[in-house]
């Protein structure tokens, strides 16, 4: 990937501060630590690729949740704020457009009803975000999210849904079903081969967890 210039490095620092100010209070699993993990993972995944702009990867990783429908009440307002922020810091218009194409189209929920083709930079950020939803951290985040939204952990009488629209996806009832409705599907949806490999291990962690969870659940029945 194209190396980061000194000026871009400065912009990245400012973007990071902006993101921290927006997400440091989040209590739904989209907190600043999630962003830091996604940025690091995206950087790692980008190393394997000759093409693309690392700056676009890293800024998109930083900003991907700042405009998310789950986090902000008014998405258009949040998008306008981010756009003005980038313009004020002299980010090239082409980069701003590339960043917005990524952060407005990369989420799992956005891709339920139709599939968006992402650029290479977008595919990397999407993989990094998805890796953080699986494995041990993914389990932690799912229960944290479920608790924050008042969902119950599990009810064997409620079957996981096979196909959902975007609105139905947001009306999920149990945390365990979220594993079947989303988390176990992510490994097959990874774009880059490095992410596919990492996803295999993290998915095995989810499967072991589910097996244990159900064994304990059924123990006293
Ligand atoms: P995206 O932002 O890609 O649409 P989500 O909002 O589904 O993805 O997921 C962001 C994080 O919140 C993930 O770690 C995910 O597992 C968790 N999460 C989202 N919805 C639920 C849910 N209904 N139950 C439990 N965890 C959830
Ligand atoms: Ni995210």
PDB file of N, CA and C in Angstrom, residues 84-175:
ATOM      1  N   UNK A  84     -17.321  17.712   7.034  1.00  0.00           N
ATOM      2  CA  UNK A  84     -16.754  19.046   7.289  1.00  0.00           C
ATOM      3  C   UNK A  84     -15.436  18.933   8.038  1.00  0.00           C
ATOM      4  N   UNK A  85     -15.394  17.996   8.964  1.00  0.00           N
ATOM      5  CA  UNK A  85     -14.163  17.796   9.734  1.00  0.00           C
ATOM      6  C   UNK A  85     -13.001  17.436   8.801  1.00  0.00           C
ATOM      7  N   UNK A  86     -13.231  16.493   7.888  1.00  0.00           N
ATOM      8  CA  UNK A  86     -12.167  16.062   6.965  1.00  0.00           C
ATOM      9  C   UNK A  86     -11.783  17.196   6.013  1.00  0.00           C
ATOM     10  N   UNK A  87     -12.791  17.940   5.548  1.00  0.00           N
ATOM     11  CA  UNK A  87     -12.504  19.073   4.647  1.00  0.00           C
ATOM     12  C   UNK A  87     -11.675  20.128   5.364  1.00  0.00           C
ATOM     13  N   UNK A  88     -12.028  20.382   6.614  1.00  0.00           N
ATOM     14  CA  UNK A  88     -11.311  21.396   7.393  1.00  0.00           C
ATOM     15  C   UNK A  88      -9.849  21.000   7.607  1.00  0.00           C
ATOM     16  N   UNK A  89      -9.572  19.696   7.550  1.00  0.00           N
ATOM     17  CA  UNK A  89      -8.188  19.248   7.717  1.00  0.00           C
ATOM     18  C   UNK A  89      -7.516  18.932   6.383  1.00  0.00           C
ATOM     19  N   UNK A  90      -8.061  19.520   5.329  1.00  0.00           N
ATOM     20  CA  UNK A  90      -7.461  19.435   3.979  1.00  0.00           C
ATOM     21  C   UNK A  90      -7.255  18.013   3.463  1.00  0.00           C
ATOM     22  N   UNK A  91      -8.149  17.109   3.825  1.00  0.00           N
ATOM     23  CA  UNK A  91      -8.101  15.774   3.213  1.00  0.00           C
ATOM     24  C   UNK A  91      -8.577  15.934   1.763  1.00  0.00           C
ATOM     25  N   UNK A  92      -7.882  15.280   0.824  1.00  0.00           N
ATOM     26  CA  UNK A  92      -8.276  15.374  -0.596  1.00  0.00           C
ATOM     27  C   UNK A  92      -9.720  14.933  -0.771  1.00  0.00           C
ATOM     28  N   UNK A  93     -10.412  15.613  -1.690  1.00  0.00           N
ATOM     29  CA  UNK A  93     -11.814  15.267  -1.943  1.00  0.00           C
ATOM     30  C   UNK A  93     -11.949  13.806  -2.375  1.00  0.00           C
ATOM     31  N   UNK A  94     -11.002  13.334  -3.188  1.00  0.00           N
ATOM     32  CA  UNK A  94     -11.078  11.936  -3.658  1.00  0.00           C
ATOM     33  C   UNK A  94     -10.974  10.969  -2.475  1.00  0.00           C
ATOM     34  N   UNK A  95     -10.146  11.317  -1.494  1.00  0.00           N
ATOM     35  CA  UNK A  95     -10.024  10.459  -0.307  1.00  0.00           C
ATOM     36  C   UNK A  95     -11.307  10.514   0.525  1.00  0.00           C
ATOM     37  N   UNK A  96     -11.857  11.696   0.673  1.00  0.00           N
ATOM     38  CA  UNK A  96     -13.108  11.831   1.445  1.00  0.00           C
ATOM     39  C   UNK A  96     -14.194  10.965   0.806  1.00  0.00           C
ATOM     40  N   UNK A  97     -14.293  11.038  -0.520  1.00  0.00           N
ATOM     41  CA  UNK A  97     -15.308  10.223  -1.212  1.00  0.00           C
ATOM     42  C   UNK A  97     -15.043   8.735  -1.003  1.00  0.00           C
ATOM     43  N   UNK A  98     -13.769   8.345  -1.076  1.00  0.00           N
ATOM     44  CA  UNK A  98     -13.413   6.927  -0.893  1.00  0.00           C
ATOM     45  C   UNK A  98     -13.761   6.480   0.540  1.00  0.00           C
ATOM     46  N   UNK A  99     -13.487   7.331   1.502  1.00  0.00           N
ATOM     47  CA  UNK A  99     -13.757   7.009   2.908  1.00  0.00           C
ATOM     48  C   UNK A  99     -15.275   6.871   3.139  1.00  0.00           C
ATOM     49  N   UNK A 100     -16.033   7.796   2.571  1.00  0.00           N
ATOM     50  CA  UNK A 100     -17.496   7.724   2.753  1.00  0.00           C
ATOM     51  C   UNK A 100     -18.100   6.506   2.056  1.00  0.00           C
ATOM     52  N   UNK A 101     -17.560   6.168   0.888  1.00  0.00           N
ATOM     53  CA  UNK A 101     -18.071   4.976   0.191  1.00  0.00           C
ATOM     54  C   UNK A 101     -17.888   3.752   1.084  1.00  0.00           C
ATOM     55  N   UNK A 102     -16.816   3.744   1.861  1.00  0.00           N
ATOM     56  CA  UNK A 102     -16.544   2.610   2.741  1.00  0.00           C
ATOM     57  C   UNK A 102     -17.441   2.648   3.981  1.00  0.00           C
ATOM     58  N   UNK A 103     -17.401   3.749   4.705  1.00  0.00           N
ATOM     59  CA  UNK A 103     -18.068   3.737   6.019  1.00  0.00           C
ATOM     60  C   UNK A 103     -19.602   3.740   5.925  1.00  0.00           C
ATOM     61  N   UNK A 104     -20.137   4.125   4.787  1.00  0.00           N
ATOM     62  CA  UNK A 104     -21.599   4.079   4.676  1.00  0.00           C
ATOM     63  C   UNK A 104     -22.109   2.735   4.119  1.00  0.00           C
ATOM     64  N   UNK A 105     -21.194   1.883   3.656  1.00  0.00           N
ATOM     65  CA  UNK A 105     -21.646   0.633   3.021  1.00  0.00           C
ATOM     66  C   UNK A 105     -21.092  -0.646   3.619  1.00  0.00           C
ATOM     67  N   UNK A 106     -20.237  -0.541   4.624  1.00  0.00           N
ATOM     68  CA  UNK A 106     -19.515  -1.744   5.050  1.00  0.00           C
ATOM     69  C   UNK A 106     -20.227  -2.619   6.072  1.00  0.00           C
ATOM     70  N   UNK A 107     -21.275  -2.116   6.732  1.00  0.00           N
ATOM     71  CA  UNK A 107     -21.819  -2.873   7.865  1.00  0.00           C
ATOM     72  C   UNK A 107     -22.628  -4.100   7.446  1.00  0.00           C
ATOM     73  N   UNK A 108     -22.678  -5.045   8.343  1.00  0.00           N
ATOM     74  CA  UNK A 108     -23.416  -6.288   8.123  1.00  0.00           C
ATOM     75  C   UNK A 108     -24.881  -5.981   7.822  1.00  0.00           C
ATOM     76  N   UNK A 109     -25.444  -5.086   8.615  1.00  0.00           N
ATOM     77  CA  UNK A 109     -26.868  -4.781   8.456  1.00  0.00           C
ATOM     78  C   UNK A 109     -27.157  -4.127   7.099  1.00  0.00           C
ATOM     79  N   UNK A 110     -26.255  -3.258   6.642  1.00  0.00           N
ATOM     80  CA  UNK A 110     -26.433  -2.594   5.334  1.00  0.00           C
ATOM     81  C   UNK A 110     -26.407  -3.614   4.192  1.00  0.00           C
ATOM     82  N   UNK A 111     -25.712  -4.722   4.413  1.00  0.00           N
ATOM     83  CA  UNK A 111     -25.545  -5.707   3.343  1.00  0.00           C
ATOM     84  C   UNK A 111     -26.546  -6.861   3.394  1.00  0.00           C
ATOM     85  N   UNK A 112     -27.555  -6.734   4.268  1.00  0.00           N
ATOM     86  CA  UNK A 112     -28.547  -7.807   4.364  1.00  0.00           C
ATOM     87  C   UNK A 112     -29.471  -7.815   3.165  1.00  0.00           C
ATOM     88  N   UNK A 113     -29.885  -6.618   2.736  1.00  0.00           N
ATOM     89  CA  UNK A 113     -30.883  -6.557   1.672  1.00  0.00           C
ATOM     90  C   UNK A 113     -30.269  -6.444   0.282  1.00  0.00           C
ATOM     91  N   UNK A 114     -29.113  -5.819   0.173  1.00  0.00           N
ATOM     92  CA  UNK A 114     -28.326  -5.947  -1.061  1.00  0.00           C
ATOM     93  C   UNK A 114     -26.853  -5.859  -0.754  1.00  0.00           C
ATOM     94  N   UNK A 115     -26.068  -6.446  -1.648  1.00  0.00           N
ATOM     95  CA  UNK A 115     -24.634  -6.543  -1.390  1.00  0.00           C
ATOM     96  C   UNK A 115     -23.910  -5.364  -2.028  1.00  0.00           C
ATOM     97  N   UNK A 116     -23.117  -4.664  -1.238  1.00  0.00           N
ATOM     98  CA  UNK A 116     -22.331  -3.553  -1.770  1.00  0.00           C
ATOM     99  C   UNK A 116     -20.918  -4.028  -2.095  1.00  0.00           C
ATOM    100  N   UNK A 117     -20.469  -3.692  -3.295  1.00  0.00           N
ATOM    101  CA  UNK A 117     -19.089  -4.026  -3.665  1.00  0.00           C
ATOM    102  C   UNK A 117     -18.164  -2.953  -3.099  1.00  0.00           C
ATOM    103  N   UNK A 118     -17.269  -3.359  -2.229  1.00  0.00           N
ATOM    104  CA  UNK A 118     -16.356  -2.390  -1.615  1.00  0.00           C
ATOM    105  C   UNK A 118     -15.020  -2.358  -2.359  1.00  0.00           C
ATOM    106  N   UNK A 119     -14.322  -1.241  -2.242  1.00  0.00           N
ATOM    107  CA  UNK A 119     -12.961  -1.147  -2.765  1.00  0.00           C
ATOM    108  C   UNK A 119     -12.052  -2.043  -1.925  1.00  0.00           C
ATOM    109  N   UNK A 120     -10.814  -2.237  -2.378  1.00  0.00           N
ATOM    110  CA  UNK A 120      -9.861  -3.039  -1.605  1.00  0.00           C
ATOM    111  C   UNK A 120      -9.713  -2.478  -0.184  1.00  0.00           C
ATOM    112  N   UNK A 121      -9.592  -1.151  -0.081  1.00  0.00           N
ATOM    113  CA  UNK A 121      -9.455  -0.528   1.241  1.00  0.00           C
ATOM    114  C   UNK A 121     -10.675  -0.851   2.104  1.00  0.00           C
ATOM    115  N   UNK A 122     -11.849  -0.802   1.497  1.00  0.00           N
ATOM    116  CA  UNK A 122     -13.096  -1.085   2.212  1.00  0.00           C
ATOM    117  C   UNK A 122     -13.170  -2.538   2.658  1.00  0.00           C
ATOM    118  N   UNK A 123     -12.725  -3.422   1.785  1.00  0.00           N
ATOM    119  CA  UNK A 123     -12.750  -4.854   2.136  1.00  0.00           C
ATOM    120  C   UNK A 123     -11.877  -5.133   3.348  1.00  0.00           C
ATOM    121  N   UNK A 124     -10.766  -4.428   3.432  1.00  0.00           N
ATOM    122  CA  UNK A 124      -9.849  -4.613   4.564  1.00  0.00           C
ATOM    123  C   UNK A 124     -10.482  -4.110   5.858  1.00  0.00           C
ATOM    124  N   UNK A 125     -11.082  -2.938   5.812  1.00  0.00           N
ATOM    125  CA  UNK A 125     -11.705  -2.382   7.029  1.00  0.00           C
ATOM    126  C   UNK A 125     -12.897  -3.254   7.455  1.00  0.00           C
ATOM    127  N   UNK A 126     -13.656  -3.712   6.489  1.00  0.00           N
ATOM    128  CA  UNK A 126     -14.801  -4.582   6.796  1.00  0.00           C
ATOM    129  C   UNK A 126     -14.327  -5.874   7.469  1.00  0.00           C
ATOM    130  N   UNK A 127     -13.259  -6.456   6.944  1.00  0.00           N
ATOM    131  CA  UNK A 127     -12.712  -7.677   7.562  1.00  0.00           C
ATOM    132  C   UNK A 127     -12.256  -7.406   8.994  1.00  0.00           C
ATOM    133  N   UNK A 128     -11.552  -6.297   9.192  1.00  0.00           N
ATOM    134  CA  UNK A 128     -11.035  -5.979  10.528  1.00  0.00           C
ATOM    135  C   UNK A 128     -12.194  -5.790  11.512  1.00  0.00           C
ATOM    136  N   UNK A 129     -13.250  -5.110  11.073  1.00  0.00           N
ATOM    137  CA  UNK A 129     -14.417  -4.894  11.940  1.00  0.00           C
ATOM    138  C   UNK A 129     -15.094  -6.224  12.253  1.00  0.00           C
ATOM    139  N   UNK A 130     -15.202  -7.074  11.256  1.00  0.00           N
ATOM    140  CA  UNK A 130     -15.873  -8.364  11.447  1.00  0.00           C
ATOM    141  C   UNK A 130     -15.058  -9.298  12.338  1.00  0.00           C
ATOM    142  N   UNK A 131     -13.734  -9.227  12.235  1.00  0.00           N
ATOM    143  CA  UNK A 131     -12.920 -10.080  13.112  1.00  0.00           C
ATOM    144  C   UNK A 131     -13.151  -9.710  14.575  1.00  0.00           C
ATOM    145  N   UNK A 132     -13.435  -8.442  14.833  1.00  0.00           N
ATOM    146  CA  UNK A 132     -13.649  -8.009  16.218  1.00  0.00           C
ATOM    147  C   UNK A 132     -15.030  -8.427  16.746  1.00  0.00           C
ATOM    148  N   UNK A 133     -15.869  -8.966  15.865  1.00  0.00           N
ATOM    149  CA  UNK A 133     -17.193  -9.435  16.304  1.00  0.00           C
ATOM    150  C   UNK A 133     -17.172 -10.928  16.631  1.00  0.00           C
ATOM    151  N   UNK A 134     -16.050 -11.601  16.343  1.00  0.00           N
ATOM    152  CA  UNK A 134     -15.973 -13.043  16.639  1.00  0.00           C
ATOM    153  C   UNK A 134     -14.799 -13.332  17.584  1.00  0.00           C
ATOM    154  N   UNK A 135     -14.644 -14.584  17.973  1.00  0.00           N
ATOM    155  CA  UNK A 135     -13.622 -14.924  18.964  1.00  0.00           C
ATOM    156  C   UNK A 135     -14.057 -14.489  20.353  1.00  0.00           C
ATOM    157  N   UNK A 136     -13.115 -14.538  21.300  1.00  0.00           N
ATOM    158  CA  UNK A 136     -13.445 -14.237  22.696  1.00  0.00           C
ATOM    159  C   UNK A 136     -13.997 -12.817  22.856  1.00  0.00           C
ATOM    160  N   UNK A 137     -13.373 -11.872  22.178  1.00  0.00           N
ATOM    161  CA  UNK A 137     -13.864 -10.483  22.263  1.00  0.00           C
ATOM    162  C   UNK A 137     -15.253 -10.380  21.659  1.00  0.00           C
ATOM    163  N   UNK A 138     -15.472 -11.098  20.578  1.00  0.00           N
ATOM    164  CA  UNK A 138     -16.791 -11.085  19.937  1.00  0.00           C
ATOM    165  C   UNK A 138     -17.875 -11.587  20.882  1.00  0.00           C
ATOM    166  N   UNK A 139     -17.556 -12.639  21.639  1.00  0.00           N
ATOM    167  CA  UNK A 139     -18.519 -13.174  22.610  1.00  0.00           C
ATOM    168  C   UNK A 139     -18.814 -12.095  23.658  1.00  0.00           C
ATOM    169  N   UNK A 140     -17.745 -11.493  24.158  1.00  0.00           N
ATOM    170  CA  UNK A 140     -17.918 -10.426  25.152  1.00  0.00           C
ATOM    171  C   UNK A 140     -18.787  -9.299  24.615  1.00  0.00           C
ATOM    172  N   UNK A 141     -18.517  -8.886  23.387  1.00  0.00           N
ATOM    173  CA  UNK A 141     -19.268  -7.759  22.814  1.00  0.00           C
ATOM    174  C   UNK A 141     -20.736  -8.115  22.602  1.00  0.00           C
ATOM    175  N   UNK A 142     -20.984  -9.352  22.196  1.00  0.00           N
ATOM    176  CA  UNK A 142     -22.377  -9.741  21.933  1.00  0.00           C
ATOM    177  C   UNK A 142     -23.207  -9.689  23.229  1.00  0.00           C
ATOM    178  N   UNK A 143     -22.640 -10.192  24.326  1.00  0.00           N
ATOM    179  CA  UNK A 143     -23.388 -10.163  25.588  1.00  0.00           C
ATOM    180  C   UNK A 143     -23.513  -8.745  26.135  1.00  0.00           C
ATOM    181  N   UNK A 144     -22.478  -7.973  25.916  1.00  0.00           N
ATOM    182  CA  UNK A 144     -22.488  -6.578  26.357  1.00  0.00           C
ATOM    183  C   UNK A 144     -23.593  -5.804  25.614  1.00  0.00           C
ATOM    184  N   UNK A 145     -23.632  -6.026  24.298  1.00  0.00           N
ATOM    185  CA  UNK A 145     -24.649  -5.380  23.457  1.00  0.00           C
ATOM    186  C   UNK A 145     -26.043  -5.843  23.877  1.00  0.00           C
ATOM    187  N   UNK A 146     -26.189  -7.158  24.055  1.00  0.00           N
ATOM    188  CA  UNK A 146     -27.490  -7.711  24.436  1.00  0.00           C
ATOM    189  C   UNK A 146     -27.964  -7.126  25.761  1.00  0.00           C
ATOM    190  N   UNK A 147     -27.044  -7.028  26.714  1.00  0.00           N
ATOM    191  CA  UNK A 147     -27.394  -6.442  28.017  1.00  0.00           C
ATOM    192  C   UNK A 147     -27.810  -4.994  27.868  1.00  0.00           C
ATOM    193  N   UNK A 148     -27.043  -4.237  27.101  1.00  0.00           N
ATOM    194  CA  UNK A 148     -27.336  -2.812  26.922  1.00  0.00           C
ATOM    195  C   UNK A 148     -28.707  -2.607  26.270  1.00  0.00           C
ATOM    196  N   UNK A 149     -29.131  -3.584  25.436  1.00  0.00           N
ATOM    197  CA  UNK A 149     -30.417  -3.446  24.735  1.00  0.00           C
ATOM    198  C   UNK A 149     -31.536  -4.236  25.393  1.00  0.00           C
ATOM    199  N   UNK A 150     -31.272  -4.799  26.569  1.00  0.00           N
ATOM    200  CA  UNK A 150     -32.329  -5.500  27.306  1.00  0.00           C
ATOM    201  C   UNK A 150     -32.726  -6.839  26.711  1.00  0.00           C
ATOM    202  N   UNK A 151     -31.822  -7.472  25.956  1.00  0.00           N
ATOM    203  CA  UNK A 151     -32.150  -8.789  25.393  1.00  0.00           C
ATOM    204  C   UNK A 151     -31.843  -9.889  26.410  1.00  0.00           C
ATOM    205  N   UNK A 152     -32.597 -10.981  26.339  1.00  0.00           N
ATOM    206  CA  UNK A 152     -32.265 -12.115  27.208  1.00  0.00           C
ATOM    207  C   UNK A 152     -31.105 -12.907  26.581  1.00  0.00           C
ATOM    208  N   UNK A 153     -30.439 -13.719  27.411  1.00  0.00           N
ATOM    209  CA  UNK A 153     -29.298 -14.482  26.888  1.00  0.00           C
ATOM    210  C   UNK A 153     -29.756 -15.544  25.901  1.00  0.00           C
ATOM    211  N   UNK A 154     -30.770 -16.311  26.315  1.00  0.00           N
ATOM    212  CA  UNK A 154     -31.087 -17.502  25.530  1.00  0.00           C
ATOM    213  C   UNK A 154     -32.500 -17.950  25.835  1.00  0.00           C
ATOM    214  N   UNK A 155     -33.173 -18.484  24.816  1.00  0.00           N
ATOM    215  CA  UNK A 155     -34.449 -19.153  24.998  1.00  0.00           C
ATOM    216  C   UNK A 155     -34.537 -20.220  23.906  1.00  0.00           C
ATOM    217  N   UNK A 156     -34.381 -21.485  24.291  1.00  0.00           N
ATOM    218  CA  UNK A 156     -34.360 -22.539  23.267  1.00  0.00           C
ATOM    219  C   UNK A 156     -35.645 -22.592  22.443  1.00  0.00           C
ATOM    220  N   UNK A 157     -36.720 -21.985  22.942  1.00  0.00           N
ATOM    221  CA  UNK A 157     -37.984 -22.021  22.181  1.00  0.00           C
ATOM    222  C   UNK A 157     -37.983 -21.023  21.018  1.00  0.00           C
ATOM    223  N   UNK A 158     -37.089 -20.038  21.063  1.00  0.00           N
ATOM    224  CA  UNK A 158     -37.026 -19.054  19.973  1.00  0.00           C
ATOM    225  C   UNK A 158     -35.945 -19.475  18.983  1.00  0.00           C
ATOM    226  N   UNK A 159     -36.378 -19.857  17.776  1.00  0.00           N
ATOM    227  CA  UNK A 159     -35.409 -20.351  16.786  1.00  0.00           C
ATOM    228  C   UNK A 159     -34.696 -19.184  16.104  1.00  0.00           C
ATOM    229  N   UNK A 160     -33.423 -19.360  15.773  1.00  0.00           N
ATOM    230  CA  UNK A 160     -32.713 -18.322  15.009  1.00  0.00           C
ATOM    231  C   UNK A 160     -33.380 -18.127  13.645  1.00  0.00           C
ATOM    232  N   UNK A 161     -33.381 -16.893  13.160  1.00  0.00           N
ATOM    233  CA  UNK A 161     -33.998 -16.626  11.859  1.00  0.00           C
ATOM    234  C   UNK A 161     -33.001 -16.895  10.740  1.00  0.00           C
ATOM    235  N   UNK A 162     -33.521 -17.427   9.627  1.00  0.00           N
ATOM    236  CA  UNK A 162     -32.637 -17.768   8.499  1.00  0.00           C
ATOM    237  C   UNK A 162     -32.313 -16.540   7.670  1.00  0.00           C
ATOM    238  N   UNK A 163     -33.352 -15.770   7.358  1.00  0.00           N
ATOM    239  CA  UNK A 163     -33.156 -14.616   6.485  1.00  0.00           C
ATOM    240  C   UNK A 163     -33.863 -13.427   7.115  1.00  0.00           C
ATOM    241  N   UNK A 164     -33.231 -12.285   7.150  1.00  0.00           N
ATOM    242  CA  UNK A 164     -33.838 -11.129   7.800  1.00  0.00           C
ATOM    243  C   UNK A 164     -33.694  -9.893   6.941  1.00  0.00           C
ATOM    244  N   UNK A 165     -34.685  -9.018   7.043  1.00  0.00           N
ATOM    245  CA  UNK A 165     -34.507  -7.693   6.464  1.00  0.00           C
ATOM    246  C   UNK A 165     -33.708  -6.892   7.482  1.00  0.00           C
ATOM    247  N   UNK A 166     -33.300  -5.701   7.096  1.00  0.00           N
ATOM    248  CA  UNK A 166     -32.530  -4.836   7.979  1.00  0.00           C
ATOM    249  C   UNK A 166     -33.299  -4.549   9.275  1.00  0.00           C
ATOM    250  N   UNK A 167     -34.589  -4.247   9.154  1.00  0.00           N
ATOM    251  CA  UNK A 167     -35.381  -3.903  10.356  1.00  0.00           C
ATOM    252  C   UNK A 167     -35.555  -5.108  11.270  1.00  0.00           C
ATOM    253  N   UNK A 168     -35.785  -6.269  10.666  1.00  0.00           N
ATOM    254  CA  UNK A 168     -35.930  -7.480  11.483  1.00  0.00           C
ATOM    255  C   UNK A 168     -34.634  -7.790  12.225  1.00  0.00           C
ATOM    256  N   UNK A 169     -33.512  -7.562  11.540  1.00  0.00           N
ATOM    257  CA  UNK A 169     -32.202  -7.819  12.158  1.00  0.00           C
ATOM    258  C   UNK A 169     -32.053  -7.031  13.458  1.00  0.00           C
ATOM    259  N   UNK A 170     -32.549  -5.826  13.473  1.00  0.00           N
ATOM    260  CA  UNK A 170     -32.432  -4.979  14.662  1.00  0.00           C
ATOM    261  C   UNK A 170     -33.414  -5.371  15.769  1.00  0.00           C
ATOM    262  N   UNK A 171     -34.346  -6.299  15.473  1.00  0.00           N
ATOM    263  CA  UNK A 171     -35.304  -6.698  16.509  1.00  0.00           C
ATOM    264  C   UNK A 171     -34.965  -8.052  17.101  1.00  0.00           C
ATOM    265  N   UNK A 172     -33.708  -8.362  17.136  1.00  0.00           N
ATOM    266  CA  UNK A 172     -33.264  -9.655  17.648  1.00  0.00           C
ATOM    267  C   UNK A 172     -33.649  -9.840  19.102  1.00  0.00           C
ATOM    268  N   UNK A 173     -34.019 -11.063  19.466  1.00  0.00           N
ATOM    269  CA  UNK A 173     -34.493 -11.270  20.841  1.00  0.00           C
ATOM    270  C   UNK A 173     -33.479 -11.876  21.788  1.00  0.00           C
ATOM    271  N   UNK A 174     -32.647 -12.807  21.325  1.00  0.00           N
ATOM    272  CA  UNK A 174     -31.722 -13.421  22.276  1.00  0.00           C
ATOM    273  C   UNK A 174     -30.277 -13.305  21.784  1.00  0.00           C
ATOM    274  N   UNK A 175     -29.378 -13.231  22.747  1.00  0.00           N
ATOM    275  CA  UNK A 175     -27.965 -13.081  22.408  1.00  0.00           C
ATOM    276  C   UNK A 175     -27.453 -14.338  21.690  1.00  0.00           C
TER     277      UNK A 175
END
